[in-house]
Amino acid sequence: MLLSIIYIIGITAEAMTGALSAGRRNMDWFGVMLVASATAIGGGSVRDILLGNYPLTWVAHPEYLLITCVAGIVTTWLAKWVVKFKGVFMRLDALGLAAFSIIGCQVGLNMGLHYGICVVAAIVTGVFGGLLRDLICRQTPLVLHQELYASVALIVACLYLTLAHFAIDESISIIASLLVGYLVRMASVRFKWRLPRFNLLETAR
Amino acid sequence: MLLSIIYIIGITAEAMTGALSAGRRNMDWFGVMLVASATAIGGGSVRDILLGNYPLTWVAHPEYLLITCVAGIVTTWLAKWVVKFKGVFMRLDALGLAAFSIIGCQVGLNMGLHYGICVVAAIVTGVFGGLLRDLICRQTPLVLHQELYASVALIVACLYLTLAHFAIDESISIIASLLVGYLVRMASVRFKWRLPRFNLLETAR
Amino acid sequence: MLLSIIYIIGITAEAMTGALSAGRRNMDWFGVMLVASATAIGGGSVRDILLGNYPLTWVAHPEYLLITCVAGIVTTWLAKWVVKFKGVFMRLDALGLAAFSIIGCQVGLNMGLHYGICVVAAIVTGVFGGLLRDLICRQTPLVLHQELYASVALIVACLYLTLAHFAIDESISIIASLLVGYLVRMASVRFKWRLPRFNLLETAR
């Protein structure tokens, strides 16, 4: 229940930031709705396609798709405020990332998959929305360069799976994972934590 | 039957315009066949993958894939004429768009999906071929900037679903939807109808 | 058995060359693992998604994904050597291409698909890994411009399917197909064999 609420907040926030990317590319309303939806629910869709987990969430629940499309269009009117309150959106995005990762784990566990694949499912859910957004908008994918993002999904997944493995109460597991994911993500932004980079030109000299 | 014929004309026309995009990028024959096929049958493939509607059309009917590959290669010889008669191709493309949208609706209805998802299926069928073409050819996706395209698919889908809902005779529904789709598309090109755009730089100033 | 060994060698080599592309784009470790894995096992994944052949190979065998991720990270340390021994990697890549094509055929045959679709499955397996790599790294896809690559997959597929059709002993078919694929690929690199290109600007003048 808590997870559902945070999921809906998360896809709304992601859709709005996705719409901003579409606005930077001067797209029309259809483009805005496409990029907003791809950003918000593209990660879960890629996960379900990779795992063969049909029907996709938004096919079973068209209201989610409605939310992301409306959030995208609303953003075209409220762009000024979305940009102004970007700190709030970053917080909602951090919470959404943690929620997406937990949901990814749950899907993997429900399908009886290997823990390693559950972790992959969590990372795909958390990361591929942004990756799709950047592919459609022809930007260099941020998640491959920036602060910890996939790593946060990894940490949340490992924590949640560990708690699930030892049969800790579900709502405690979810709250703990959300909290840790949120804090690690915010800390990584604040302190500019980054994964090591691979610069071929320097390394191979 | 009429729909099948227009479908085949549609994928042939789309494959030929897709091949032109490959030619602008100086691709080899394999690239031409890939882009031609992705343009023509990529939309339907994405739709079926999103809906989990297996087997894909071209897996069940390899002859469609043969048609798009041959159309692509033939275009490398007839490029001059394809460019010269681009008005004809635009008309065929408009007809194809309407046919694709109707087929998308039918797939959704046959799977017993929500009307809203049927509309999405129609739009994906009509639009994602061009989107894939532009991703592979590394162009800014036209459908996100240009005249009405997704909107035509939306109108066709709403009309067809309404007629289907009231159990109007199938062939009448199809002909009416094809006609309306064709006319709206051609009018949007003629009168440069466009969706509102979202320009973040202006809006957020 | 031989095929499995060559498959594992193939995905390792492809992952390492994929990691180099990520290094050229200065990606972080997550990007390196993503590009390495997409290059190595993305072709097979696209094939299985198109054919609806679930579960995907790496979902059933997470160890393959582990291999590609580790190979990617190891490449960040050994980049100098990978670049230096690029001739060796080209040979392994040629062998991998042949193995991927054979595996693609086998998947199609096991699913009872039309021979034409088996050939497509072989080409997708062999080619789409590199295509995904270039899309993520925002490079012009090499396979659409360069020496024979898809054509090698096509030749291997036709040979293997012919041998399978006449019920030739499986291991002989595999060895013959591997050998022919390897030799044609190496010859195409050596002698710069290319498919005809389609240059729209010249053709349509």
PDB file of C-alpha atoms in Angstrom, chain A residues 19-35 45 49 54-56 58-62 65 72 75-80 83 135-138, chain B residues 25 48-54 113-114 116-117 120 123 127-128 131 134-135 138-141 143-147 150-151 195-201 203-205:
ATOM      1  CA  ALA A  19       8.613  16.113 -20.027  1.00  0.00           C
ATOM      2  CA  LEU A  20      11.278  18.730 -19.335  1.00  0.00           C
ATOM      3  CA  SER A  21      13.728  16.763 -21.508  1.00  0.00           C
ATOM      4  CA  ALA A  22      11.127  16.733 -24.286  1.00  0.00           C
ATOM      5  CA  GLY A  23      10.716  20.489 -23.833  1.00  0.00           C
ATOM      6  CA  ARG A  24      14.463  21.006 -24.204  1.00  0.00           C
ATOM      7  CA  ARG A  25      14.110  19.308 -27.609  1.00  0.00           C
ATOM      8  CA  ASN A  26      11.104  21.445 -28.509  1.00  0.00           C
ATOM      9  CA  MET A  27       8.860  18.414 -29.023  1.00  0.00           C
ATOM     10  CA  ASP A  28       5.125  18.552 -29.572  1.00  0.00           C
ATOM     11  CA  TRP A  29       2.525  17.247 -27.116  1.00  0.00           C
ATOM     12  CA  PHE A  30       2.741  13.722 -28.440  1.00  0.00           C
ATOM     13  CA  GLY A  31       6.510  13.759 -27.954  1.00  0.00           C
ATOM     14  CA  VAL A  32       6.026  15.116 -24.439  1.00  0.00           C
ATOM     15  CA  MET A  33       3.616  12.310 -23.527  1.00  0.00           C
ATOM     16  CA  LEU A  34       5.877   9.695 -25.116  1.00  0.00           C
ATOM     17  CA  VAL A  35       9.021  10.842 -23.318  1.00  0.00           C
ATOM     18  CA  SER A  45       8.302  -2.256 -19.239  1.00  0.00           C
ATOM     19  CA  ILE A  49       9.770  -7.705 -21.583  1.00  0.00           C
ATOM     20  CA  TYR A  54       3.095 -10.308 -19.248  1.00  0.00           C
ATOM     21  CA  PRO A  55       0.885  -8.332 -19.228  1.00  0.00           C
ATOM     22  CA  LEU A  56       2.980  -5.212 -18.681  1.00  0.00           C
ATOM     23  CA  TRP A  58       0.388  -0.301 -17.722  1.00  0.00           C
ATOM     24  CA  VAL A  59      -1.498  -2.720 -19.987  1.00  0.00           C
ATOM     25  CA  ALA A  60      -3.166  -4.207 -16.909  1.00  0.00           C
ATOM     26  CA  HIS A  61      -3.534  -0.759 -15.294  1.00  0.00           C
ATOM     27  CA  PRO A  62      -4.102   1.819 -18.067  1.00  0.00           C
ATOM     28  CA  LEU A  65      -0.315   5.479 -18.439  1.00  0.00           C
ATOM     29  CA  GLY A  72       3.645  15.299 -19.014  1.00  0.00           C
ATOM     30  CA  THR A  75       4.385  20.039 -17.025  1.00  0.00           C
ATOM     31  CA  THR A  76       4.182  22.082 -20.222  1.00  0.00           C
ATOM     32  CA  TRP A  77       2.144  24.627 -18.230  1.00  0.00           C
ATOM     33  CA  LEU A  78       4.007  24.358 -14.954  1.00  0.00           C
ATOM     34  CA  ALA A  79       7.518  24.116 -16.391  1.00  0.00           C
ATOM     35  CA  LYS A  80       8.656  27.210 -14.525  1.00  0.00           C
ATOM     36  CA  VAL A  83      12.411  23.864 -12.803  1.00  0.00           C
ATOM     37  CA  LEU A 135      17.894   7.636 -26.310  1.00  0.00           C
ATOM     38  CA  ILE A 136      14.665   9.241 -27.597  1.00  0.00           C
ATOM     39  CA  CYS A 137      15.928  12.751 -26.851  1.00  0.00           C
ATOM     40  CA  ARG A 138      19.341  11.906 -28.313  1.00  0.00           C
TER      41      ARG A 138
ATOM     42  CA  ARG B  25      23.246   7.592 -44.407  1.00  0.00           C
ATOM     43  CA  ASP B  48       3.100  -7.089 -30.201  1.00  0.00           C
ATOM     44  CA  ILE B  49       6.130  -7.173 -27.901  1.00  0.00           C
ATOM     45  CA  LEU B  50       4.512  -4.628 -25.556  1.00  0.00           C
ATOM     46  CA  LEU B  51       1.259  -6.586 -25.538  1.00  0.00           C
ATOM     47  CA  GLY B  52       2.912 -10.029 -25.434  1.00  0.00           C
ATOM     48  CA  ASN B  53       1.018 -10.952 -28.605  1.00  0.00           C
ATOM     49  CA  TYR B  54       3.158 -13.778 -30.004  1.00  0.00           C
ATOM     50  CA  LEU B 113      -7.861  -5.234 -23.777  1.00  0.00           C
ATOM     51  CA  HIS B 114      -9.152  -1.956 -22.349  1.00  0.00           C
ATOM     52  CA  GLY B 116      -7.503   2.932 -23.856  1.00  0.00           C
ATOM     53  CA  ILE B 117      -4.857   0.278 -24.514  1.00  0.00           C
ATOM     54  CA  VAL B 120      -2.239   2.989 -27.541  1.00  0.00           C
ATOM     55  CA  ILE B 123      -0.692   4.700 -32.090  1.00  0.00           C
ATOM     56  CA  VAL B 127       4.157   5.662 -35.178  1.00  0.00           C
ATOM     57  CA  PHE B 128       6.937   3.401 -33.908  1.00  0.00           C
ATOM     58  CA  LEU B 131      10.608   6.215 -34.661  1.00  0.00           C
ATOM     59  CA  ASP B 134      15.052   7.605 -37.006  1.00  0.00           C
ATOM     60  CA  LEU B 135      16.791   5.944 -34.053  1.00  0.00           C
ATOM     61  CA  ARG B 138      20.411   8.740 -35.856  1.00  0.00           C
ATOM     62  CA  GLN B 139      18.003  11.449 -36.955  1.00  0.00           C
ATOM     63  CA  THR B 140      15.860  13.525 -34.635  1.00  0.00           C
ATOM     64  CA  PRO B 141      12.585  11.582 -34.616  1.00  0.00           C
ATOM     65  CA  VAL B 143       7.051  12.142 -35.403  1.00  0.00           C
ATOM     66  CA  LEU B 144       7.908  14.125 -32.289  1.00  0.00           C
ATOM     67  CA  HIS B 145       8.159  17.402 -34.172  1.00  0.00           C
ATOM     68  CA  GLN B 146       6.177  17.324 -37.383  1.00  0.00           C
ATOM     69  CA  GLU B 147       2.633  17.498 -38.624  1.00  0.00           C
ATOM     70  CA  ALA B 150       0.214  10.163 -33.847  1.00  0.00           C
ATOM     71  CA  SER B 151      -2.935  12.290 -33.702  1.00  0.00           C
ATOM     72  CA  LEU B 195       0.181  19.880 -32.164  1.00  0.00           C
ATOM     73  CA  PRO B 196       1.196  22.585 -29.689  1.00  0.00           C
ATOM     74  CA  ARG B 197       4.875  22.388 -28.934  1.00  0.00           C
ATOM     75  CA  PHE B 198       6.648  22.565 -25.619  1.00  0.00           C
ATOM     76  CA  ASN B 199       9.689  24.789 -25.752  1.00  0.00           C
ATOM     77  CA  LEU B 200      11.280  24.651 -22.334  1.00  0.00           C
ATOM     78  CA  LEU B 201      13.591  27.608 -22.880  1.00  0.00           C
ATOM     79  CA  THR B 203       8.226  28.487 -21.212  1.00  0.00           C
ATOM     80  CA  ALA B 204      10.491  28.365 -18.194  1.00  0.00           C
ATOM     81  CA  ARG B 205      12.004  31.778 -18.613  1.00  0.00           C
TER      82      ARG B 205
END
